[in-house]
Amino acid sequence: MAKSLSPSRPFHYPQPGEALYCGTVSIEKLARRHGTPLYVYSADQIVERLKLFQSALAGREHLVCYAVKANSSLAILKLLAGHGAGFDIVSGGELERVLAAAPEAAGRVVFSGAGKTAAEIDLALEADILEFNAESEAELELIASRARRMKKRARFALRVNPDVFAETHPYISTGLTEHKFGVEIGKAAAIYKRVASNRWLEPHGVSVHIGSQIRSSAPFGGAAERVYKLVKQLKRAGIELRNLDAGGGLGIEYHAAPFDAAAKVAEWAKAVTCAIDGFEGRLLLEPGRFLVANAGALLARVLYVKRNGSKTFVITDGAMNDLIRPALYEAHHEIVPVRPRAGKPKVVDVVGPICESGDFFAHDRALPPLEPGDLVAILDAGAYGMAQSSNYNTRLRPAEVLVEAGKPRLIRRRETIADLLGPEIA
Ligand code: LLP
């Protein structure tokens, strides 16, 4: 029997001995219909998570700008836009996605990223996005020159680096001066003052983002406090900023432990709003993972179970190209059988067919017995799963299904070999 899943996940076993469901939808049926590997997401949970932020901040002017990079599926962008979300983008491609899914949301887009090109800046100016999160003085110069060509004023927020330590994996920590992101907070005021007279640049906000999968609220409060100090300093100098963007990064629980999402959001909101007490402008935030991670699972089918020496390998048809987080960050994802078999758990490695030892979903994991043909669900894969997938080993990327109000809908068909070979010239 599988452990029952935490209520923070939309996947559950309705009865002991029954197979896994997403809401009222049978996972086995979805796998039969669409094949595997397959991503399945709960739209209801994504909206519920968005609403947690919206209601925690209801007392003040705010805008939740979903970090598109976490899961950039058009259907998910459209869903979130429909519930009032804005977007945090980091490329022209992500802007094109927002414009395709929800053109009416263009004015709710902030554009982050340390290496924006002239073409990307032009696209954003044409779309009249809310503001650029500029990451260097040189970038501000380029934004100003593109804005001048277009005879448009560019609203910008300087992304500052607050030098706050966020306890997280080094690859996804961004708020220290040793990182490539933003400008040192101590130098920010001088930059605002220098560009204040440029008629093509409108100082509109300030932004900060200290990293991802941060479990404690304290570093968010610490960063917001430093940023608000800067806002007050600028106000005294006659530069009034309308938006304070606190970034994303709120972490989730990837293990089987209980997780109270509402309490987490409340704690985050308290830390940030206390730190900026007295700020009269609009609070922006850029959550990605928190909105979509728990909502999604990657389904894979067991192809073979084999023993090598002392180890047992469960080889699935899903692989590191479909979900790279374990290989890249040694990330933990819970794995559950879709139809649990009776019997003692066995310690196994769950791996894919790719020709690398890094191709694994779990090492030395105790799982209920698995046999070829069984389905497994790799949980909490809604963020940075499909978005970081690739065609490595010329594998076709998975299909995706969104379950909304009890109805499953294919939101991306499985790739075909023609999709892959199309751009190539032999
Ligand atoms: N805003 C900015 C400027 C960011 O760079 C990021 C994430 C976010 C918002 C959203 O952060 P979130 O709320 O999702 O933590 N691939 C890694 C995570 C990389 C995060 C990069 N930046 C992973 O799978 O854990």
GROMACS .gro file of C-alpha atoms and ligand atoms in nm:
model
  451
    1MET     CA    1   0.000   0.000   0.000
    2ALA     CA    2   0.129   0.346  -0.082
    3LYS     CA    3   0.147   0.613   0.184
    4SER     CA    4  -0.144   0.847   0.156
    5LEU     CA    5  -0.035   1.169  -0.008
    6SER     CA    6  -0.023   1.503   0.162
    7PRO     CA    7  -0.336   1.716   0.109
    8SER     CA    8  -0.111   1.985  -0.038
    9ARG     CA    9  -0.105   1.770  -0.351
   10PRO     CA   10  -0.399   1.727  -0.587
   11PHE     CA   11  -0.321   1.355  -0.638
   12HIS     CA   12  -0.485   1.100  -0.411
   13TYR     CA   13  -0.610   0.744  -0.373
   14PRO     CA   14  -0.988   0.770  -0.325
   15GLN     CA   15  -1.008   0.430  -0.146
   16PRO     CA   16  -0.750   0.189  -0.009
   17GLY     CA   17  -0.660  -0.053  -0.287
   18GLU     CA   18  -0.771   0.190  -0.558
   19ALA     CA   19  -0.552   0.361  -0.812
   20LEU     CA   20  -0.435   0.723  -0.813
   21TYR     CA   21  -0.660   1.012  -0.915
   22CYS     CA   22  -0.610   1.378  -0.996
   23GLY     CA   23  -0.925   1.525  -0.843
   24THR     CA   24  -1.197   1.304  -0.992
   25VAL     CA   25  -0.991   1.195  -1.293
   26SER     CA   26  -0.834   0.850  -1.314
   27ILE     CA   27  -0.462   0.867  -1.381
   28GLU     CA   28  -0.468   0.520  -1.540
   29LYS     CA   29  -0.723   0.640  -1.793
   30LEU     CA   30  -0.513   0.944  -1.879
   31ALA     CA   31  -0.207   0.725  -1.933
   32ARG     CA   32  -0.405   0.486  -2.155
   33ARG     CA   33  -0.544   0.772  -2.358
   34HIS     CA   34  -0.236   0.989  -2.399
   35GLY     CA   35   0.054   0.751  -2.342
   36THR     CA   36   0.358   0.800  -2.119
   37PRO     CA   37   0.566   0.986  -2.015
   38LEU     CA   38   0.289   1.235  -1.950
   39TYR     CA   39   0.264   1.550  -1.742
   40VAL     CA   40  -0.064   1.599  -1.556
   41TYR     CA   41  -0.152   1.925  -1.379
   42SER     CA   42  -0.440   2.034  -1.161
   43ALA     CA   43  -0.572   2.373  -1.274
   44ASP     CA   44  -0.776   2.400  -0.957
   45GLN     CA   45  -0.470   2.383  -0.738
   46ILE     CA   46  -0.281   2.640  -0.948
   47VAL     CA   47  -0.568   2.886  -0.911
   48GLU     CA   48  -0.603   2.807  -0.542
   49ARG     CA   49  -0.234   2.889  -0.488
   50LEU     CA   50  -0.265   3.217  -0.678
   51LYS     CA   51  -0.561   3.310  -0.463
   52LEU     CA   52  -0.364   3.244  -0.145
   53PHE     CA   53  -0.129   3.529  -0.240
   54GLN     CA   54  -0.410   3.750  -0.364
   55SER     CA   55  -0.607   3.716  -0.044
   56ALA     CA   56  -0.304   3.746   0.185
   57LEU     CA   57  -0.233   4.082   0.018
   58ALA     CA   58  -0.594   4.190  -0.025
   59GLY     CA   59  -0.548   4.484   0.212
   60ARG     CA   60  -0.295   4.655  -0.012
   61GLU     CA   61  -0.237   4.733  -0.376
   62HIS     CA   62  -0.049   4.439  -0.527
   63LEU     CA   63   0.011   4.232  -0.839
   64VAL     CA   64   0.116   3.869  -0.851
   65CYS     CA   65   0.349   3.833  -1.151
   66TYR     CA   66   0.378   3.458  -1.212
   67ALA     CA   67   0.734   3.360  -1.306
   68VAL     CA   68   0.672   3.214  -1.651
   69LYS     CA   69   0.996   3.014  -1.646
   70ALA     CA   70   0.853   2.769  -1.391
   71ASN     CA   71   0.599   2.636  -1.637
   72SER     CA   72   0.538   2.829  -1.955
   73SER     CA   73   0.254   2.623  -2.101
   74LEU     CA   74   0.011   2.850  -2.285
   75ALA     CA   75  -0.291   2.696  -2.114
   76ILE     CA   76  -0.144   2.763  -1.770
   77LEU     CA   77  -0.056   3.123  -1.860
   78LYS     CA   78  -0.410   3.176  -1.986
   79LEU     CA   79  -0.555   3.022  -1.672
   80LEU     CA   80  -0.352   3.249  -1.446
   81ALA     CA   81  -0.415   3.561  -1.653
   82GLY     CA   82  -0.787   3.487  -1.631
   83HIS     CA   83  -0.759   3.510  -1.254
   84GLY     CA   84  -0.583   3.844  -1.259
   85ALA     CA   85  -0.217   3.740  -1.255
   86GLY     CA   86   0.057   3.936  -1.422
   87PHE     CA   87   0.380   3.777  -1.541
   88ASP     CA   88   0.751   3.787  -1.475
   89ILE     CA   89   0.935   3.705  -1.797
   90VAL     CA   90   1.304   3.659  -1.871
   91SER     CA   91   1.316   3.644  -2.250
   92GLY     CA   92   1.148   3.765  -2.565
   93GLY     CA   93   1.025   3.409  -2.610
   94GLU     CA   94   0.843   3.419  -2.277
   95LEU     CA   95   0.687   3.752  -2.376
   96GLU     CA   96   0.567   3.594  -2.702
   97ARG     CA   97   0.408   3.320  -2.495
   98VAL     CA   98   0.223   3.569  -2.274
   99LEU     CA   99   0.108   3.763  -2.582
  100ALA     CA  100  -0.014   3.441  -2.745
  101ALA     CA  101  -0.195   3.315  -2.434
  102ALA     CA  102  -0.329   3.639  -2.287
  103PRO     CA  103  -0.256   3.953  -2.493
  104GLU     CA  104  -0.469   4.157  -2.253
  105ALA     CA  105  -0.210   4.088  -1.981
  106ALA     CA  106   0.080   4.267  -2.160
  107GLY     CA  107   0.046   4.564  -1.926
  108ARG     CA  108   0.096   4.330  -1.630
  109VAL     CA  109   0.435   4.201  -1.742
  110VAL     CA  110   0.770   4.268  -1.576
  111PHE     CA  111   1.084   4.176  -1.768
  112SER     CA  112   1.371   4.036  -1.558
  113GLY     CA  113   1.701   3.883  -1.668
  114ALA     CA  114   2.064   3.990  -1.678
  115GLY     CA  115   2.114   3.975  -2.055
  116LYS     CA  116   1.832   4.136  -2.247
  117THR     CA  117   1.906   4.192  -2.618
  118ALA     CA  118   1.802   4.497  -2.824
  119ALA     CA  119   1.545   4.285  -3.009
  120GLU     CA  120   1.392   4.165  -2.681
  121ILE     CA  121   1.379   4.520  -2.545
  122ASP     CA  122   1.207   4.639  -2.866
  123LEU     CA  123   0.948   4.364  -2.838
  124ALA     CA  124   0.874   4.462  -2.478
  125LEU     CA  125   0.851   4.832  -2.562
  126GLU     CA  126   0.611   4.758  -2.844
  127ALA     CA  127   0.397   4.546  -2.614
  128ASP     CA  128   0.402   4.829  -2.358
  129ILE     CA  129   0.484   4.604  -2.065
  130LEU     CA  130   0.450   4.726  -1.707
  131GLU     CA  131   0.823   4.765  -1.641
  132PHE     CA  132   1.172   4.642  -1.716
  133ASN     CA  133   1.362   4.496  -1.422
  134ALA     CA  134   1.698   4.635  -1.530
  135GLU     CA  135   2.002   4.452  -1.399
  136SER     CA  136   2.286   4.692  -1.485
  137GLU     CA  137   2.359   5.048  -1.584
  138ALA     CA  138   2.470   4.933  -1.929
  139GLU     CA  139   2.134   4.764  -1.977
  140LEU     CA  140   1.957   5.087  -1.878
  141GLU     CA  141   2.156   5.268  -2.146
  142LEU     CA  142   2.046   5.018  -2.407
  143ILE     CA  143   1.683   5.039  -2.291
  144ALA     CA  144   1.702   5.419  -2.318
  145SER     CA  145   1.845   5.412  -2.668
  146ARG     CA  146   1.585   5.163  -2.793
  147ALA     CA  147   1.310   5.371  -2.627
  148ARG     CA  148   1.440   5.686  -2.800
  149ARG     CA  149   1.425   5.516  -3.141
  150MET     CA  150   1.066   5.419  -3.070
  151LYS     CA  151   0.976   5.755  -2.915
  152LYS     CA  152   0.842   5.576  -2.608
  153ARG     CA  153   0.931   5.621  -2.245
  154ALA     CA  154   1.048   5.300  -2.079
  155ARG     CA  155   0.934   5.232  -1.725
  156PHE     CA  156   1.206   5.059  -1.529
  157ALA     CA  157   1.280   4.911  -1.189
  158LEU     CA  158   1.638   4.853  -1.093
  159ARG     CA  159   1.694   4.499  -0.973
  160VAL     CA  160   1.909   4.535  -0.667
  161ASN     CA  161   2.121   4.273  -0.507
  162PRO     CA  162   2.059   4.305  -0.132
  163ASP     CA  163   2.345   4.078  -0.021
  164VAL     CA  164   2.107   3.856   0.176
  165PHE     CA  165   2.184   3.489   0.224
  166ALA     CA  166   1.901   3.257   0.123
  167GLU     CA  167   1.953   2.904   0.244
  168THR     CA  168   1.900   2.708  -0.073
  169HIS     CA  169   2.089   2.511  -0.337
  170PRO     CA  170   2.385   2.720  -0.463
  171TYR     CA  171   2.264   2.696  -0.826
  172ILE     CA  172   1.937   2.869  -0.739
  173SER     CA  173   2.061   3.129  -0.491
  174THR     CA  174   2.090   3.477  -0.638
  175GLY     CA  175   2.091   3.743  -0.368
  176LEU     CA  176   2.459   3.767  -0.276
  177THR     CA  177   2.702   4.015  -0.430
  178GLU     CA  178   2.903   3.720  -0.561
  179HIS     CA  179   2.612   3.637  -0.794
  180LYS     CA  180   2.565   3.782  -1.141
  181PHE     CA  181   2.222   3.929  -1.065
  182GLY     CA  182   2.118   4.290  -1.020
  183VAL     CA  183   2.325   4.585  -0.903
  184GLU     CA  184   2.474   4.620  -0.557
  185ILE     CA  185   2.215   4.784  -0.338
  186GLY     CA  186   2.469   5.041  -0.215
  187LYS     CA  187   2.520   5.166  -0.571
  188ALA     CA  188   2.153   5.176  -0.670
  189ALA     CA  189   2.063   5.527  -0.549
  190ALA     CA  190   2.343   5.684  -0.752
  191ILE     CA  191   2.223   5.504  -1.065
  192TYR     CA  192   1.863   5.621  -1.019
  193LYS     CA  193   1.989   5.976  -0.974
  194ARG     CA  194   2.213   5.958  -1.279
  195VAL     CA  195   1.936   5.843  -1.511
  196ALA     CA  196   1.656   6.052  -1.356
  197SER     CA  197   1.701   6.327  -1.613
  198ASN     CA  198   1.692   6.090  -1.911
  199ARG     CA  199   1.363   6.162  -2.083
  200TRP     CA  200   1.339   5.808  -2.224
  201LEU     CA  201   1.360   5.637  -1.886
  202GLU     CA  202   1.097   5.652  -1.617
  203PRO     CA  203   1.208   5.534  -1.271
  204HIS     CA  204   0.902   5.331  -1.184
  205GLY     CA  205   1.002   5.069  -0.931
  206VAL     CA  206   1.268   4.864  -0.763
  207SER     CA  207   1.298   4.487  -0.763
  208VAL     CA  208   1.478   4.214  -0.577
  209HIS     CA  209   1.495   3.836  -0.605
  210ILE     CA  210   1.718   3.644  -0.368
  211GLY     CA  211   1.681   3.288  -0.491
  212SER     CA  212   1.448   2.995  -0.524
  213GLN     CA  213   1.311   2.713  -0.303
  214ILE     CA  214   1.362   2.926   0.009
  215ARG     CA  215   1.182   2.765   0.299
  216SER     CA  216   1.208   3.032   0.566
  217SER     CA  217   1.040   3.371   0.542
  218ALA     CA  218   1.314   3.557   0.725
  219PRO     CA  219   1.540   3.625   0.423
  220PHE     CA  220   1.241   3.768   0.230
  221GLY     CA  221   1.176   4.011   0.515
  222GLY     CA  222   1.544   4.101   0.533
  223ALA     CA  223   1.566   4.173   0.160
  224ALA     CA  224   1.241   4.373   0.154
  225GLU     CA  225   1.361   4.582   0.446
  226ARG     CA  226   1.680   4.679   0.266
  227VAL     CA  227   1.491   4.759  -0.051
  228TYR     CA  228   1.238   4.975   0.134
  229LYS     CA  229   1.522   5.170   0.292
  230LEU     CA  230   1.643   5.250  -0.060
  231VAL     CA  231   1.289   5.354  -0.164
  232LYS     CA  232   1.275   5.601   0.127
  233GLN     CA  233   1.621   5.734   0.049
  234LEU     CA  234   1.517   5.796  -0.313
  235LYS     CA  235   1.193   5.962  -0.208
  236ARG     CA  236   1.392   6.210  -0.003
  237ALA     CA  237   1.594   6.280  -0.318
  238GLY     CA  238   1.275   6.347  -0.514
  239ILE     CA  239   1.253   6.011  -0.694
  240GLU     CA  240   0.927   5.842  -0.608
  241LEU     CA  241   0.894   5.475  -0.700
  242ARG     CA  242   0.549   5.333  -0.757
  243ASN     CA  243   0.629   4.961  -0.744
  244LEU     CA  244   0.828   4.750  -0.504
  245ASP     CA  245   0.885   4.403  -0.650
  246ALA     CA  246   0.975   4.148  -0.382
  247GLY     CA  247   1.058   3.873  -0.635
  248GLY     CA  248   0.975   3.505  -0.613
  249GLY     CA  249   1.143   3.214  -0.443
  250LEU     CA  250   0.901   3.084  -0.181
  251GLY     CA  251   0.974   2.714  -0.141
  252ILE     CA  252   0.747   2.410  -0.122
  253GLU     CA  253   0.775   2.071   0.051
  254TYR     CA  254   0.913   1.804  -0.183
  255HIS     CA  255   0.919   1.529   0.081
  256ALA     CA  256   0.625   1.337   0.222
  257ALA     CA  257   0.602   1.571   0.525
  258PRO     CA  258   0.285   1.774   0.583
  259PHE     CA  259   0.280   2.115   0.418
  260ASP     CA  260   0.040   2.397   0.489
  261ALA     CA  261   0.054   2.621   0.183
  262ALA     CA  262  -0.185   2.881   0.324
  263ALA     CA  263   0.024   2.918   0.640
  264LYS     CA  264   0.342   2.952   0.432
  265VAL     CA  265   0.193   3.231   0.223
  266ALA     CA  266   0.061   3.408   0.532
  267GLU     CA  267   0.407   3.389   0.690
  268TRP     CA  268   0.572   3.522   0.373
  269ALA     CA  269   0.319   3.805   0.343
  270LYS     CA  270   0.369   3.902   0.704
  271ALA     CA  271   0.749   3.911   0.674
  272VAL     CA  272   0.737   4.122   0.358
  273THR     CA  273   0.456   4.360   0.447
  274CYS     CA  274   0.600   4.426   0.795
  275ALA     CA  275   0.936   4.506   0.636
  276ILE     CA  276   0.779   4.765   0.404
  277ASP     CA  277   0.535   4.909   0.653
  278GLY     CA  278   0.456   5.264   0.540
  279PHE     CA  279   0.516   5.199   0.168
  280GLU     CA  280   0.221   5.343  -0.022
  281GLY     CA  281   0.293   5.208  -0.368
  282ARG     CA  282   0.215   4.873  -0.520
  283LEU     CA  283   0.374   4.549  -0.401
  284LEU     CA  284   0.468   4.313  -0.684
  285LEU     CA  285   0.579   3.954  -0.637
  286GLU     CA  286   0.709   3.688  -0.874
  287PRO     CA  287   0.623   3.341  -0.746
  288GLY     CA  288   0.680   3.052  -0.985
  289ARG     CA  289   0.733   2.719  -0.812
  290PHE     CA  290   0.484   2.786  -0.534
  291LEU     CA  291   0.196   2.821  -0.781
  292VAL     CA  292   0.262   2.520  -1.002
  293ALA     CA  293   0.503   2.266  -0.846
  294ASN     CA  294   0.267   2.064  -0.626
  295ALA     CA  295  -0.001   2.083  -0.896
  296GLY     CA  296   0.188   1.864  -1.143
  297ALA     CA  297   0.309   1.505  -1.171
  298LEU     CA  298   0.510   1.325  -1.434
  299LEU     CA  299   0.365   0.983  -1.516
  300ALA     CA  300   0.597   0.716  -1.643
  301ARG     CA  301   0.558   0.346  -1.713
  302VAL     CA  302   0.795   0.083  -1.580
  303LEU     CA  303   0.974  -0.089  -1.870
  304TYR     CA  304   1.205  -0.326  -1.684
  305VAL     CA  305   1.311  -0.417  -1.333
  306LYS     CA  306   1.665  -0.548  -1.315
  307ARG     CA  307   1.930  -0.631  -1.059
  308ASN     CA  308   2.295  -0.531  -1.097
  309GLY     CA  309   2.509  -0.648  -0.807
  310SER     CA  310   2.336  -0.540  -0.490
  311LYS     CA  311   2.113  -0.284  -0.659
  312THR     CA  312   1.767  -0.307  -0.809
  313PHE     CA  313   1.691  -0.070  -1.094
  314VAL     CA  314   1.340   0.023  -1.197
  315ILE     CA  315   1.376   0.148  -1.555
  316THR     CA  316   1.091   0.373  -1.670
  317ASP     CA  317   1.001   0.529  -2.003
  318GLY     CA  318   1.047   0.875  -1.845
  319ALA     CA  319   1.398   1.014  -1.823
  320MET     CA  320   1.619   1.307  -1.727
  321ASN     CA  321   1.527   1.486  -2.049
  322ASP     CA  322   1.166   1.497  -1.923
  323LEU     CA  323   1.251   1.603  -1.566
  324ILE     CA  324   1.610   1.706  -1.501
  325ARG     CA  325   1.580   1.833  -1.143
  326PRO     CA  326   1.717   1.520  -0.972
  327ALA     CA  327   2.019   1.511  -1.206
  328LEU     CA  328   2.086   1.885  -1.192
  329TYR     CA  329   2.022   1.971  -0.828
  330GLU     CA  330   2.004   1.627  -0.665
  331ALA     CA  331   1.644   1.729  -0.607
  332HIS     CA  332   1.411   1.495  -0.422
  333HIS     CA  333   1.075   1.406  -0.579
  334GLU     CA  334   0.833   1.166  -0.414
  335ILE     CA  335   0.746   0.873  -0.639
  336VAL     CA  336   0.429   0.669  -0.594
  337PRO     CA  337   0.288   0.372  -0.781
  338VAL     CA  338  -0.037   0.458  -0.958
  339ARG     CA  339  -0.189   0.123  -0.856
  340PRO     CA  340  -0.004   0.007  -0.547
  341ARG     CA  341   0.067  -0.366  -0.522
  342ALA     CA  342   0.057  -0.550  -0.194
  343GLY     CA  343   0.389  -0.659  -0.052
  344LYS     CA  344   0.692  -0.534   0.131
  345PRO     CA  345   0.860  -0.216   0.007
  346LYS     CA  346   1.190  -0.265  -0.177
  347VAL     CA  347   1.484  -0.031  -0.196
  348VAL     CA  348   1.536   0.058  -0.561
  349ASP     CA  349   1.684   0.316  -0.797
  350VAL     CA  350   1.426   0.465  -1.033
  351VAL     CA  351   1.599   0.553  -1.358
  352GLY     CA  352   1.533   0.636  -1.723
  353PRO     CA  353   1.670   0.488  -2.044
  354ILE     CA  354   1.923   0.765  -2.118
  355CYS     CA  355   2.289   0.672  -2.154
  356GLU     CA  356   2.417   0.855  -1.846
  357SER     CA  357   2.437   0.758  -1.482
  358GLY     CA  358   2.289   1.101  -1.406
  359ASP     CA  359   1.964   0.979  -1.557
  360PHE     CA  360   1.777   0.899  -1.238
  361PHE     CA  361   1.465   1.006  -1.051
  362ALA     CA  362   1.556   0.845  -0.718
  363HIS     CA  363   1.845   0.660  -0.559
  364ASP     CA  364   1.799   0.395  -0.290
  365ARG     CA  365   1.430   0.468  -0.242
  366ALA     CA  366   1.199   0.228  -0.054
  367LEU     CA  367   0.897   0.178  -0.281
  368PRO     CA  368   0.611  -0.071  -0.290
  369PRO     CA  369   0.678  -0.360  -0.531
  370LEU     CA  370   0.691  -0.250  -0.897
  371GLU     CA  371   0.669  -0.465  -1.209
  372PRO     CA  372   0.704  -0.397  -1.579
  373GLY     CA  373   0.391  -0.228  -1.710
  374ASP     CA  374   0.315  -0.051  -1.380
  375LEU     CA  375   0.267   0.324  -1.379
  376VAL     CA  376   0.450   0.554  -1.141
  377ALA     CA  377   0.378   0.920  -1.064
  378ILE     CA  378   0.674   1.145  -0.994
  379LEU     CA  379   0.519   1.414  -0.778
  380ASP     CA  380   0.565   1.791  -0.748
  381ALA     CA  381   0.693   1.812  -1.103
  382GLY     CA  382   0.474   2.103  -1.214
  383ALA     CA  383   0.755   2.359  -1.182
  384TYR     CA  384   1.081   2.343  -1.376
  385GLY     CA  385   0.979   2.003  -1.515
  386MET     CA  386   0.846   2.042  -1.867
  387ALA     CA  387   0.999   2.391  -1.875
  388GLN     CA  388   1.348   2.243  -1.844
  389SER     CA  389   1.286   1.939  -2.062
  390SER     CA  390   1.493   1.870  -2.371
  391ASN     CA  391   1.522   1.634  -2.664
  392TYR     CA  392   1.844   1.476  -2.539
  393ASN     CA  393   1.892   1.130  -2.689
  394THR     CA  394   1.642   1.241  -2.957
  395ARG     CA  395   1.358   1.170  -2.721
  396LEU     CA  396   1.020   1.325  -2.794
  397ARG     CA  397   0.903   1.551  -2.517
  398PRO     CA  398   0.595   1.438  -2.320
  399ALA     CA  399   0.236   1.538  -2.376
  400GLU     CA  400   0.066   1.751  -2.108
  401VAL     CA  401  -0.285   1.732  -1.965
  402LEU     CA  402  -0.457   1.996  -1.753
  403VAL     CA  403  -0.738   1.883  -1.524
  404GLU     CA  404  -0.986   2.162  -1.461
  405ALA     CA  405  -1.307   2.123  -1.259
  406GLY     CA  406  -1.298   1.745  -1.308
  407LYS     CA  407  -1.230   1.763  -1.682
  408PRO     CA  408  -0.897   1.661  -1.834
  409ARG     CA  409  -0.780   1.850  -2.142
  410LEU     CA  410  -0.476   1.785  -2.360
  411ILE     CA  411  -0.279   2.112  -2.356
  412ARG     CA  412   0.022   1.991  -2.550
  413ARG     CA  413   0.034   1.690  -2.777
  414ARG     CA  414   0.329   1.457  -2.766
  415GLU     CA  415   0.606   1.567  -3.000
  416THR     CA  416   0.657   1.376  -3.322
  417ILE     CA  417   0.982   1.294  -3.495
  418ALA     CA  418   0.881   1.545  -3.766
  419ASP     CA  419   0.871   1.820  -3.500
  420LEU     CA  420   1.228   1.736  -3.410
  421LEU     CA  421   1.383   1.688  -3.751
  422GLY     CA  422   1.196   1.977  -3.915
  423PRO     CA  423   1.452   2.257  -3.854
  424GLU     CA  424   1.753   2.046  -3.952
  425ILE     CA  425   1.944   2.053  -4.281
  426ALA     CA  426   2.125   1.733  -4.372
  427LLP     N1  427   1.190   3.597  -1.036
  427LLP     C1  428   1.314   3.584  -1.084
  427LLP     C2  429   1.389   3.703  -1.125
  427LLP     C3  430   1.373   3.456  -1.092
  427LLP     O1  431   1.497   3.442  -1.138
  427LLP     C4  432   1.299   3.341  -1.051
  427LLP     C5  433   1.356   3.208  -1.059
  427LLP     C6  434   1.168   3.362  -1.002
  427LLP     C7  435   1.117   3.490  -0.996
  427LLP     C8  436   1.081   3.249  -0.958
  427LLP     O2  437   1.132   3.177  -0.851
  427LLP     P1  438   1.042   3.064  -0.780
  427LLP     O3  439   0.926   3.135  -0.715
  427LLP     O4  440   0.997   2.969  -0.885
  427LLP     O5  441   1.134   3.001  -0.684
  427LLP     N2  442   1.529   2.542  -1.205
  427LLP     C9  443   1.540   2.559  -1.063
  427LLP    C10  444   1.485   2.692  -1.015
  427LLP    C11  445   1.547   2.811  -1.084
  427LLP    C12  446   1.488   2.943  -1.041
  427LLP    C13  447   1.535   3.054  -1.125
  427LLP     N3  448   1.475   3.180  -1.100
  427LLP    C14  449   1.471   2.442  -0.995
  427LLP     O6  450   1.420   2.352  -1.064
  427LLP     O7  451   1.469   2.433  -0.873
   0.00000   0.00000   0.00000
